[in-house]
Amino acid sequence: MLRRYRNWPFVSATLVVINVIVFCLCIFTGEMLYYKGGVERFAILEQQEYGRLIWAMFLHSDTAHLFNNMIILFFLGAMLEKEIGHVWLTIIYFLSGLGGNIVSLARKVMTGSDSLSVGASGAVFGLDGLLLALVIFSQDFRNSVSPGRVVLMIALSLYDGFMGSNIDNAAHVGGLIVGFLAGTVIVLARDIRNKKYRREVQF
């Protein structure tokens, strides 16, 4: 019975619910949560509010921003969660979001920007990076998902971000890179483990 529920997207669904709840709180509290949780250069580096690098992942500027991220998180997250498991998906999601926000912060420092950044886009792009790692390095996964389509999807998503305004593209690129690197490590480690297991079974 436990095996039956193991493939359910618990993590993806839970993350979506949390993001929606936080957005509803933002509606009732006005700008307060944004100013206390967004990625902002002075607050993080001078006031040492490092938690913003995580809290910002659960804040969204408007319903369209929330909807776009949550749709991708739920459907892509559900597919990846079934492939690599609940724990690894959680780890990669948060690593990607954190990495994306760190890259965003670095860009703010280099450009002297005092802008405030929010959103789960870095973490969501991390899932794109994980998907790319799977189609490149996992033969079984590559048989069901076309690498060309994944690359095109990522390219279009990045292009759409760079063509838009008030979009933190540094977070997108940072999250994508972290997700791809972390996904590559997981896929290759899993491949080595499976090969070792097959050799042991043969003996």
Coordinates of N, CA and C in Angstrom, one line a residue:
M1 N 0.8 -1.2 0.0 CA 0.0 0.0 0.0 C 0.9 1.3 0.0
L2 N 2.0 1.2 0.8 CA 2.9 2.4 0.8 C 3.5 2.6 -0.6
R3 N 3.8 1.5 -1.3 CA 4.3 1.7 -2.6 C 3.4 2.4 -3.6
R4 N 2.1 2.2 -3.3 CA 1.1 2.8 -4.2 C 1.1 4.3 -4.0
Y5 N 1.3 4.8 -2.8 CA 1.3 6.3 -2.5 C 2.7 6.9 -2.8
R6 N 3.7 6.1 -3.0 CA 5.1 6.6 -3.1 C 5.2 7.5 -4.3
N7 N 4.5 7.2 -5.4 CA 4.6 8.0 -6.6 C 3.7 9.3 -6.6
W8 N 2.9 9.5 -5.5 CA 2.1 10.7 -5.5 C 3.0 11.9 -5.3
P9 N 2.7 13.0 -5.9 CA 3.5 14.2 -5.9 C 3.3 15.1 -4.6
F10 N 3.6 14.5 -3.4 CA 3.4 15.1 -2.2 C 4.1 16.4 -2.1
V11 N 5.4 16.4 -2.4 CA 6.3 17.6 -2.3 C 5.8 18.7 -3.2
S12 N 5.6 18.4 -4.5 CA 5.1 19.4 -5.4 C 3.8 20.1 -5.0
A13 N 2.9 19.2 -4.6 CA 1.6 19.7 -4.2 C 1.7 20.6 -2.9
T14 N 2.5 20.2 -2.0 CA 2.7 20.9 -0.7 C 3.3 22.3 -1.0
L15 N 4.3 22.3 -1.9 CA 5.0 23.6 -2.2 C 4.0 24.5 -2.8
V16 N 3.1 24.0 -3.7 CA 2.1 24.9 -4.4 C 1.2 25.4 -3.3
V17 N 0.7 24.6 -2.4 CA -0.2 25.0 -1.4 C 0.4 26.1 -0.5
I18 N 1.7 25.9 -0.1 CA 2.3 26.9 0.7 C 2.5 28.2 0.0
N19 N 2.8 28.2 -1.3 CA 3.0 29.4 -2.0 C 1.7 30.2 -2.2
V20 N 0.6 29.4 -2.4 CA -0.7 30.1 -2.5 C -1.2 30.7 -1.2
I21 N -0.9 30.0 -0.1 CA -1.3 30.5 1.2 C -0.5 31.8 1.5
V22 N 0.8 31.8 1.3 CA 1.6 33.0 1.5 C 1.2 34.1 0.6
F23 N 0.8 33.8 -0.6 CA 0.3 34.9 -1.5 C -1.0 35.5 -0.9
C24 N -1.9 34.7 -0.4 CA -3.1 35.2 0.2 C -2.8 36.0 1.4
L25 N -1.8 35.6 2.2 CA -1.4 36.5 3.4 C -0.9 37.8 2.9
C26 N -0.1 37.8 1.8 CA 0.4 39.1 1.2 C -0.7 40.0 0.8
I27 N -1.8 39.4 0.3 CA -3.0 40.3 -0.1 C -3.5 41.0 1.1
F28 N -3.6 40.3 2.3 CA -4.2 40.9 3.5 C -3.2 41.8 4.3
T29 N -1.9 41.6 4.1 CA -0.9 42.3 4.9 C -0.3 43.4 4.0
G30 N -0.6 43.6 2.8 CA 0.0 44.6 2.0 C 1.4 44.3 1.6
E31 N 2.3 45.4 1.7 CA 3.7 45.2 1.3 C 4.6 44.7 2.4
M32 N 4.1 44.4 3.6 CA 4.9 44.1 4.7 C 5.8 42.8 4.4
L33 N 5.2 41.7 4.0 CA 5.9 40.5 3.8 C 6.9 40.6 2.6
Y34 N 6.6 41.4 1.6 CA 7.6 41.7 0.5 C 8.8 42.4 1.0
Y35 N 8.6 43.4 1.9 CA 9.7 44.2 2.4 C 10.6 43.4 3.4
K36 N 9.9 42.4 4.1 CA 10.6 41.6 5.1 C 11.3 40.4 4.5
G37 N 10.8 40.0 3.3 CA 11.3 38.7 2.8 C 12.0 38.7 1.4
G38 N 11.8 39.8 0.7 CA 12.4 39.9 -0.7 C 13.9 40.0 -0.7
V39 N 14.6 39.6 -1.8 CA 16.0 39.7 -1.9 C 16.4 41.1 -2.2
E40 N 17.1 41.7 -1.2 CA 17.5 43.1 -1.3 C 18.9 43.3 -0.8
R41 N 19.7 43.9 -1.5 CA 21.2 44.0 -1.3 C 21.5 44.5 0.1
F42 N 21.0 45.6 0.5 CA 21.4 46.2 1.8 C 20.9 45.3 3.0
A43 N 19.7 44.8 2.9 CA 19.1 44.0 4.0 C 19.9 42.7 4.2
I44 N 20.4 42.1 3.1 CA 21.1 40.8 3.3 C 22.5 41.1 3.7
L45 N 23.2 42.0 3.0 CA 24.6 42.1 3.2 C 25.0 43.0 4.4
E46 N 24.2 44.1 4.6 CA 24.5 45.0 5.7 C 23.8 44.6 7.0
Q47 N 22.5 44.2 6.9 CA 21.7 43.8 8.1 C 21.8 42.3 8.3
Q48 N 22.5 41.6 7.5 CA 22.7 40.1 7.6 C 21.4 39.3 7.7
E49 N 20.4 39.7 7.0 CA 19.1 39.0 6.9 C 19.2 37.9 5.8
Y50 N 20.0 36.9 6.1 CA 20.2 35.9 5.1 C 19.0 35.0 4.8
G51 N 18.1 35.0 5.7 CA 16.9 34.2 5.5 C 16.1 34.6 4.3
R52 N 16.3 35.9 3.9 CA 15.6 36.4 2.7 C 15.9 35.6 1.5
L53 N 17.0 34.9 1.4 CA 17.4 34.1 0.3 C 16.5 32.9 0.1
I54 N 15.9 32.5 1.2 CA 14.9 31.4 1.2 C 13.5 32.0 1.2
W55 N 13.2 33.0 2.0 CA 11.8 33.5 2.1 C 11.3 34.0 0.8
A56 N 12.2 34.6 0.0 CA 11.8 35.2 -1.2 C 11.2 34.2 -2.2
M57 N 11.6 32.9 -2.0 CA 11.1 31.9 -2.9 C 9.5 31.7 -2.8
F58 N 9.0 32.2 -1.7 CA 7.5 32.0 -1.4 C 6.7 33.2 -1.6
L59 N 7.3 34.3 -2.2 CA 6.6 35.5 -2.4 C 6.5 35.7 -3.9
H60 N 5.3 36.2 -4.3 CA 5.0 36.5 -5.7 C 4.4 37.8 -5.9
S61 N 4.7 38.5 -6.9 CA 4.3 39.9 -7.1 C 2.8 40.1 -7.4
D62 N 2.3 39.1 -8.2 CA 0.9 39.2 -8.5 C 0.4 37.8 -8.9
T63 N -0.9 37.7 -9.2 CA -1.5 36.4 -9.5 C -0.9 35.8 -10.7
A64 N -0.6 36.5 -11.8 CA 0.0 35.9 -13.0 C 1.4 35.3 -12.7
H65 N 2.2 36.1 -11.9 CA 3.5 35.6 -11.4 C 3.3 34.3 -10.7
L66 N 2.4 34.2 -9.7 CA 2.1 33.0 -8.9 C 1.6 31.9 -9.8
F67 N 0.6 32.2 -10.7 CA 0.0 31.1 -11.5 C 1.1 30.5 -12.4
N68 N 1.9 31.3 -13.1 CA 2.8 30.7 -14.0 C 3.8 29.8 -13.3
N69 N 4.3 30.2 -12.2 CA 5.3 29.4 -11.4 C 4.7 28.1 -10.9
M70 N 3.4 28.3 -10.4 CA 2.8 27.1 -9.7 C 2.4 26.0 -10.7
I71 N 1.9 26.5 -11.9 CA 1.6 25.5 -12.9 C 2.8 24.6 -13.3
I72 N 3.9 25.3 -13.5 CA 5.1 24.5 -13.9 C 5.6 23.7 -12.7
L73 N 5.6 24.3 -11.5 CA 6.0 23.5 -10.3 C 5.2 22.3 -10.1
F74 N 3.9 22.4 -10.3 CA 3.1 21.2 -10.0 C 3.2 20.1 -11.1
F75 N 3.1 20.4 -12.3 CA 3.1 19.4 -13.4 C 4.5 18.9 -13.6
L76 N 5.5 19.8 -13.8 CA 6.9 19.3 -14.0 C 7.4 18.7 -12.7
G77 N 7.1 19.3 -11.6 CA 7.6 18.8 -10.3 C 7.0 17.4 -10.1
A78 N 5.7 17.2 -10.4 CA 5.1 15.8 -10.2 C 5.9 14.8 -11.0
M79 N 6.2 15.1 -12.3 CA 6.9 14.2 -13.1 C 8.3 13.8 -12.6
L80 N 9.0 14.9 -12.2 CA 10.4 14.7 -11.7 C 10.4 14.0 -10.3
E81 N 9.4 14.3 -9.5 CA 9.3 13.7 -8.2 C 9.1 12.2 -8.3
K82 N 8.3 11.8 -9.3 CA 8.1 10.3 -9.5 C 9.4 9.7 -10.0
E83 N 10.2 10.5 -10.7 CA 11.5 9.9 -11.3 C 12.6 9.8 -10.2
I84 N 12.8 10.9 -9.4 CA 13.9 10.9 -8.5 C 13.6 10.8 -7.0
G85 N 12.3 10.9 -6.7 CA 11.9 10.7 -5.3 C 11.6 12.0 -4.6
H86 N 10.9 12.0 -3.5 CA 10.4 13.1 -2.8 C 11.6 13.9 -2.2
V87 N 12.5 13.2 -1.6 CA 13.6 13.9 -0.9 C 14.5 14.6 -1.9
W88 N 14.9 14.0 -2.9 CA 15.8 14.6 -3.9 C 15.2 15.8 -4.6
L89 N 13.9 15.7 -4.9 CA 13.2 16.8 -5.5 C 13.2 18.0 -4.6
T90 N 12.9 17.8 -3.3 CA 12.9 18.8 -2.3 C 14.3 19.5 -2.2
I91 N 15.4 18.7 -2.2 CA 16.7 19.2 -2.1 C 17.1 20.1 -3.3
I92 N 16.8 19.6 -4.5 CA 17.1 20.3 -5.7 C 16.3 21.6 -5.8
Y93 N 15.0 21.5 -5.4 CA 14.2 22.7 -5.5 C 14.8 23.8 -4.6
F94 N 15.1 23.5 -3.4 CA 15.6 24.5 -2.5 C 17.0 25.0 -2.9
L95 N 17.8 24.0 -3.3 CA 19.2 24.4 -3.7 C 19.1 25.4 -4.9
S96 N 18.2 25.1 -5.8 CA 18.1 25.9 -7.0 C 17.6 27.3 -6.7
G97 N 16.6 27.3 -5.8 CA 16.0 28.6 -5.4 C 17.0 29.4 -4.7
L98 N 17.8 28.8 -3.8 CA 18.8 29.5 -3.0 C 19.9 30.0 -4.0
G99 N 20.4 29.1 -4.9 CA 21.4 29.4 -5.8 C 21.0 30.6 -6.7
G100 N 19.7 30.5 -7.2 CA 19.2 31.6 -8.0 C 19.2 32.9 -7.3
N101 N 18.8 32.9 -6.1 CA 18.8 34.2 -5.3 C 20.2 34.7 -5.0
I102 N 21.1 33.8 -4.8 CA 22.5 34.2 -4.6 C 23.1 34.9 -5.8
V103 N 22.8 34.3 -7.0 CA 23.3 34.9 -8.2 C 22.6 36.2 -8.4
S104 N 21.3 36.3 -8.1 CA 20.6 37.6 -8.2 C 21.2 38.6 -7.3
L105 N 21.6 38.2 -6.1 CA 22.2 39.1 -5.1 C 23.5 39.6 -5.7
A106 N 24.3 38.7 -6.2 CA 25.6 39.0 -6.8 C 25.5 40.1 -7.9
R107 N 24.5 39.9 -8.7 CA 24.2 40.8 -9.8 C 23.9 42.2 -9.2
K108 N 23.1 42.2 -8.2 CA 22.7 43.5 -7.6 C 23.9 44.2 -7.0
V109 N 24.8 43.4 -6.4 CA 26.1 44.0 -5.9 C 26.9 44.6 -7.1
M110 N 27.0 43.9 -8.2 CA 27.9 44.3 -9.3 C 27.3 45.5 -10.0
T111 N 26.0 45.6 -10.0 CA 25.3 46.7 -10.7 C 24.9 47.9 -9.8
G112 N 25.0 47.6 -8.4 CA 24.6 48.6 -7.5 C 23.1 48.8 -7.4
S113 N 22.4 47.8 -7.8 CA 20.9 47.8 -7.8 C 20.4 47.7 -6.4
D114 N 19.4 48.5 -6.0 CA 18.7 48.4 -4.8 C 17.3 47.8 -5.0
S115 N 17.0 47.1 -6.1 CA 15.7 46.5 -6.4 C 15.4 45.3 -5.4
L116 N 14.2 45.0 -5.3 CA 13.7 44.0 -4.5 C 13.2 42.8 -5.4
S117 N 13.7 41.6 -5.1 CA 13.4 40.5 -6.0 C 12.6 39.4 -5.2
V118 N 11.5 38.9 -5.8 CA 10.7 37.9 -5.1 C 10.3 36.8 -6.2
G119 N 9.9 35.6 -5.7 CA 9.4 34.6 -6.6 C 10.1 33.3 -6.5
A120 N 9.4 32.3 -7.0 CA 10.0 30.9 -7.0 C 10.6 30.6 -8.3
S121 N 10.8 31.5 -9.2 CA 11.3 31.3 -10.6 C 12.6 30.6 -10.6
G122 N 13.5 31.0 -9.7 CA 14.8 30.4 -9.7 C 14.7 28.9 -9.4
A123 N 13.9 28.5 -8.4 CA 13.7 27.1 -8.0 C 13.0 26.4 -9.2
V124 N 12.0 27.0 -9.8 CA 11.3 26.4 -10.9 C 12.3 26.2 -12.1
F125 N 13.1 27.1 -12.4 CA 14.1 26.9 -13.4 C 15.1 25.8 -13.0
G126 N 15.3 25.6 -11.7 CA 16.1 24.5 -11.3 C 15.5 23.2 -11.7
L127 N 14.2 23.1 -11.7 CA 13.5 21.9 -12.1 C 13.8 21.7 -13.6
D128 N 13.8 22.8 -14.4 CA 14.1 22.7 -15.8 C 15.5 22.1 -16.0
G129 N 16.5 22.6 -15.1 CA 17.8 22.1 -15.2 C 17.9 20.7 -14.8
L130 N 17.2 20.2 -13.8 CA 17.1 18.8 -13.5 C 16.6 18.0 -14.6
L131 N 15.5 18.5 -15.3 CA 14.9 17.8 -16.4 C 16.0 17.6 -17.5
L132 N 16.7 18.7 -17.8 CA 17.8 18.7 -18.8 C 18.8 17.6 -18.5
A133 N 19.2 17.6 -17.2 CA 20.2 16.6 -16.8 C 19.7 15.1 -17.0
L134 N 18.4 14.9 -16.7 CA 17.9 13.6 -16.9 C 17.8 13.2 -18.4
V135 N 17.5 14.1 -19.3 CA 17.4 13.7 -20.7 C 18.8 13.6 -21.3
I136 N 19.8 14.2 -20.7 CA 21.1 14.1 -21.3 C 21.8 12.8 -20.8
F137 N 21.7 12.6 -19.5 CA 22.5 11.5 -18.8 C 21.7 10.2 -18.5
S138 N 20.4 10.2 -18.6 CA 19.6 9.0 -18.2 C 19.0 8.4 -19.5
Q139 N 19.5 7.3 -19.9 CA 19.0 6.7 -21.1 C 17.5 6.3 -21.1
D140 N 17.1 5.8 -19.9 CA 15.7 5.4 -19.8 C 14.8 6.6 -19.9
F141 N 15.2 7.7 -19.3 CA 14.4 8.9 -19.3 C 14.4 9.6 -20.7
R142 N 15.5 9.5 -21.4 CA 15.7 10.1 -22.7 C 14.8 9.4 -23.7
N143 N 14.4 8.1 -23.5 CA 13.6 7.4 -24.4 C 12.1 7.9 -24.4
S144 N 11.7 8.6 -23.3 CA 10.4 9.0 -23.2 C 10.2 10.6 -23.3
V145 N 11.3 11.3 -23.2 CA 11.3 12.8 -23.3 C 12.4 13.2 -24.3
S146 N 12.0 14.0 -25.3 CA 13.0 14.4 -26.3 C 13.9 15.5 -25.8
P147 N 15.2 15.3 -25.9 CA 16.2 16.3 -25.4 C 16.0 17.6 -26.2
G148 N 15.7 17.6 -27.5 CA 15.5 18.8 -28.3 C 14.4 19.6 -27.8
R149 N 13.3 19.0 -27.4 CA 12.1 19.7 -26.9 C 12.4 20.4 -25.5
V150 N 13.2 19.7 -24.7 CA 13.6 20.3 -23.4 C 14.5 21.5 -23.6
V151 N 15.4 21.4 -24.5 CA 16.3 22.5 -24.7 C 15.5 23.7 -25.3
L152 N 14.6 23.4 -26.2 CA 13.8 24.5 -26.8 C 12.9 25.1 -25.7
M153 N 12.3 24.3 -24.9 CA 11.5 24.9 -23.8 C 12.3 25.8 -22.9
I154 N 13.5 25.4 -22.5 CA 14.3 26.2 -21.6 C 14.7 27.5 -22.3
A155 N 15.1 27.3 -23.6 CA 15.5 28.5 -24.4 C 14.4 29.5 -24.5
L156 N 13.2 29.1 -24.8 CA 12.1 30.0 -24.9 C 11.7 30.6 -23.6
S157 N 11.8 29.9 -22.5 CA 11.6 30.4 -21.2 C 12.6 31.5 -20.8
L158 N 13.8 31.3 -21.1 CA 14.9 32.3 -20.9 C 14.7 33.5 -21.8
Y159 N 14.3 33.3 -23.0 CA 14.1 34.4 -24.0 C 13.0 35.2 -23.5
D160 N 11.9 34.6 -23.1 CA 10.7 35.3 -22.6 C 11.1 36.2 -21.4
G161 N 11.9 35.7 -20.5 CA 12.4 36.5 -19.4 C 13.2 37.7 -19.8
F162 N 14.1 37.5 -20.7 CA 15.0 38.6 -21.1 C 14.3 39.6 -21.9
M163 N 13.2 39.2 -22.6 CA 12.4 40.2 -23.4 C 11.4 41.0 -22.5
G164 N 11.1 40.5 -21.3 CA 10.2 41.1 -20.4 C 10.9 42.2 -19.6
S165 N 10.1 42.9 -18.8 CA 10.6 43.9 -17.9 C 10.3 43.5 -16.5
N166 N 11.2 44.1 -15.6 CA 11.1 43.8 -14.1 C 11.1 42.3 -13.8
I167 N 12.0 41.6 -14.6 CA 12.2 40.2 -14.4 C 13.6 39.9 -13.9
D168 N 13.8 39.1 -12.9 CA 15.1 38.8 -12.4 C 15.7 37.6 -13.1
N169 N 16.3 37.9 -14.3 CA 16.8 36.9 -15.1 C 18.1 36.2 -14.5
A170 N 18.8 37.0 -13.6 CA 19.9 36.4 -12.9 C 19.5 35.2 -12.1
A171 N 18.3 35.3 -11.4 CA 17.8 34.2 -10.6 C 17.4 33.0 -11.5
H172 N 16.9 33.3 -12.6 CA 16.5 32.3 -13.6 C 17.7 31.5 -14.0
V173 N 18.7 32.2 -14.4 CA 20.0 31.5 -14.9 C 20.7 30.8 -13.8
G174 N 20.7 31.4 -12.6 CA 21.4 30.8 -11.5 C 20.7 29.5 -11.1
G175 N 19.3 29.6 -11.0 CA 18.6 28.4 -10.6 C 18.7 27.3 -11.6
L176 N 18.7 27.6 -12.9 CA 18.9 26.6 -14.0 C 20.2 25.9 -13.9
I177 N 21.3 26.7 -13.6 CA 22.6 26.1 -13.6 C 22.7 25.1 -12.3
V178 N 22.2 25.6 -11.2 CA 22.3 24.8 -10.0 C 21.5 23.5 -10.1
G179 N 20.3 23.7 -10.7 CA 19.4 22.5 -10.9 C 20.1 21.5 -11.8
F180 N 20.7 22.0 -12.9 CA 21.4 21.1 -13.8 C 22.6 20.4 -13.2
L181 N 23.4 21.1 -12.5 CA 24.5 20.5 -11.8 C 24.1 19.5 -10.8
A182 N 23.2 19.9 -9.9 CA 22.7 18.9 -8.9 C 22.1 17.7 -9.5
G183 N 21.3 17.9 -10.6 CA 20.6 16.8 -11.2 C 21.6 15.9 -11.9
T184 N 22.7 16.5 -12.5 CA 23.7 15.6 -13.1 C 24.4 14.7 -12.0
V185 N 24.7 15.3 -10.9 CA 25.3 14.5 -9.8 C 24.4 13.3 -9.4
I186 N 23.1 13.6 -9.2 CA 22.2 12.6 -8.8 C 22.0 11.5 -9.9
V187 N 21.9 11.9 -11.1 CA 21.7 10.9 -12.2 C 22.9 10.1 -12.4
L188 N 24.1 10.6 -12.4 CA 25.3 9.9 -12.5 C 25.6 8.9 -11.3
A189 N 25.3 9.4 -10.1 CA 25.4 8.6 -8.9 C 24.5 7.4 -9.0
R190 N 23.3 7.7 -9.4 CA 22.3 6.6 -9.5 C 22.7 5.6 -10.6
D191 N 23.3 6.1 -11.7 CA 23.7 5.2 -12.7 C 24.8 4.3 -12.2
I192 N 25.8 4.8 -11.5 CA 26.9 4.1 -10.9 C 26.3 3.0 -9.9
R193 N 25.4 3.4 -9.1 CA 24.8 2.5 -8.1 C 24.1 1.4 -8.8
N194 N 23.3 1.7 -9.8 CA 22.6 0.6 -10.6 C 23.5 -0.4 -11.3
K195 N 24.6 0.2 -11.8 CA 25.6 -0.7 -12.5 C 26.3 -1.6 -11.5
K196 N 26.6 -1.1 -10.3 CA 27.2 -1.9 -9.2 C 26.2 -3.0 -8.8
Y197 N 24.9 -2.6 -8.7 CA 23.9 -3.6 -8.2 C 23.8 -4.7 -9.2
R198 N 23.8 -4.3 -10.5 CA 23.7 -5.4 -11.6 C 24.8 -6.3 -11.6
R199 N 26.0 -5.8 -11.3 CA 27.2 -6.7 -11.3 C 27.1 -7.6 -10.1
E200 N 26.6 -7.1 -8.9 CA 26.5 -8.0 -7.7 C 25.5 -9.1 -8.0
V201 N 24.4 -8.7 -8.7 CA 23.3 -9.7 -9.0 C 23.9 -10.8 -9.9
Q202 N 24.7 -10.4 -10.9 CA 25.2 -11.4 -11.8 C 26.1 -12.4 -11.1
F203 N 26.9 -11.9 -10.1 CA 27.7 -12.8 -9.3 C 26.9 -13.7 -8.4

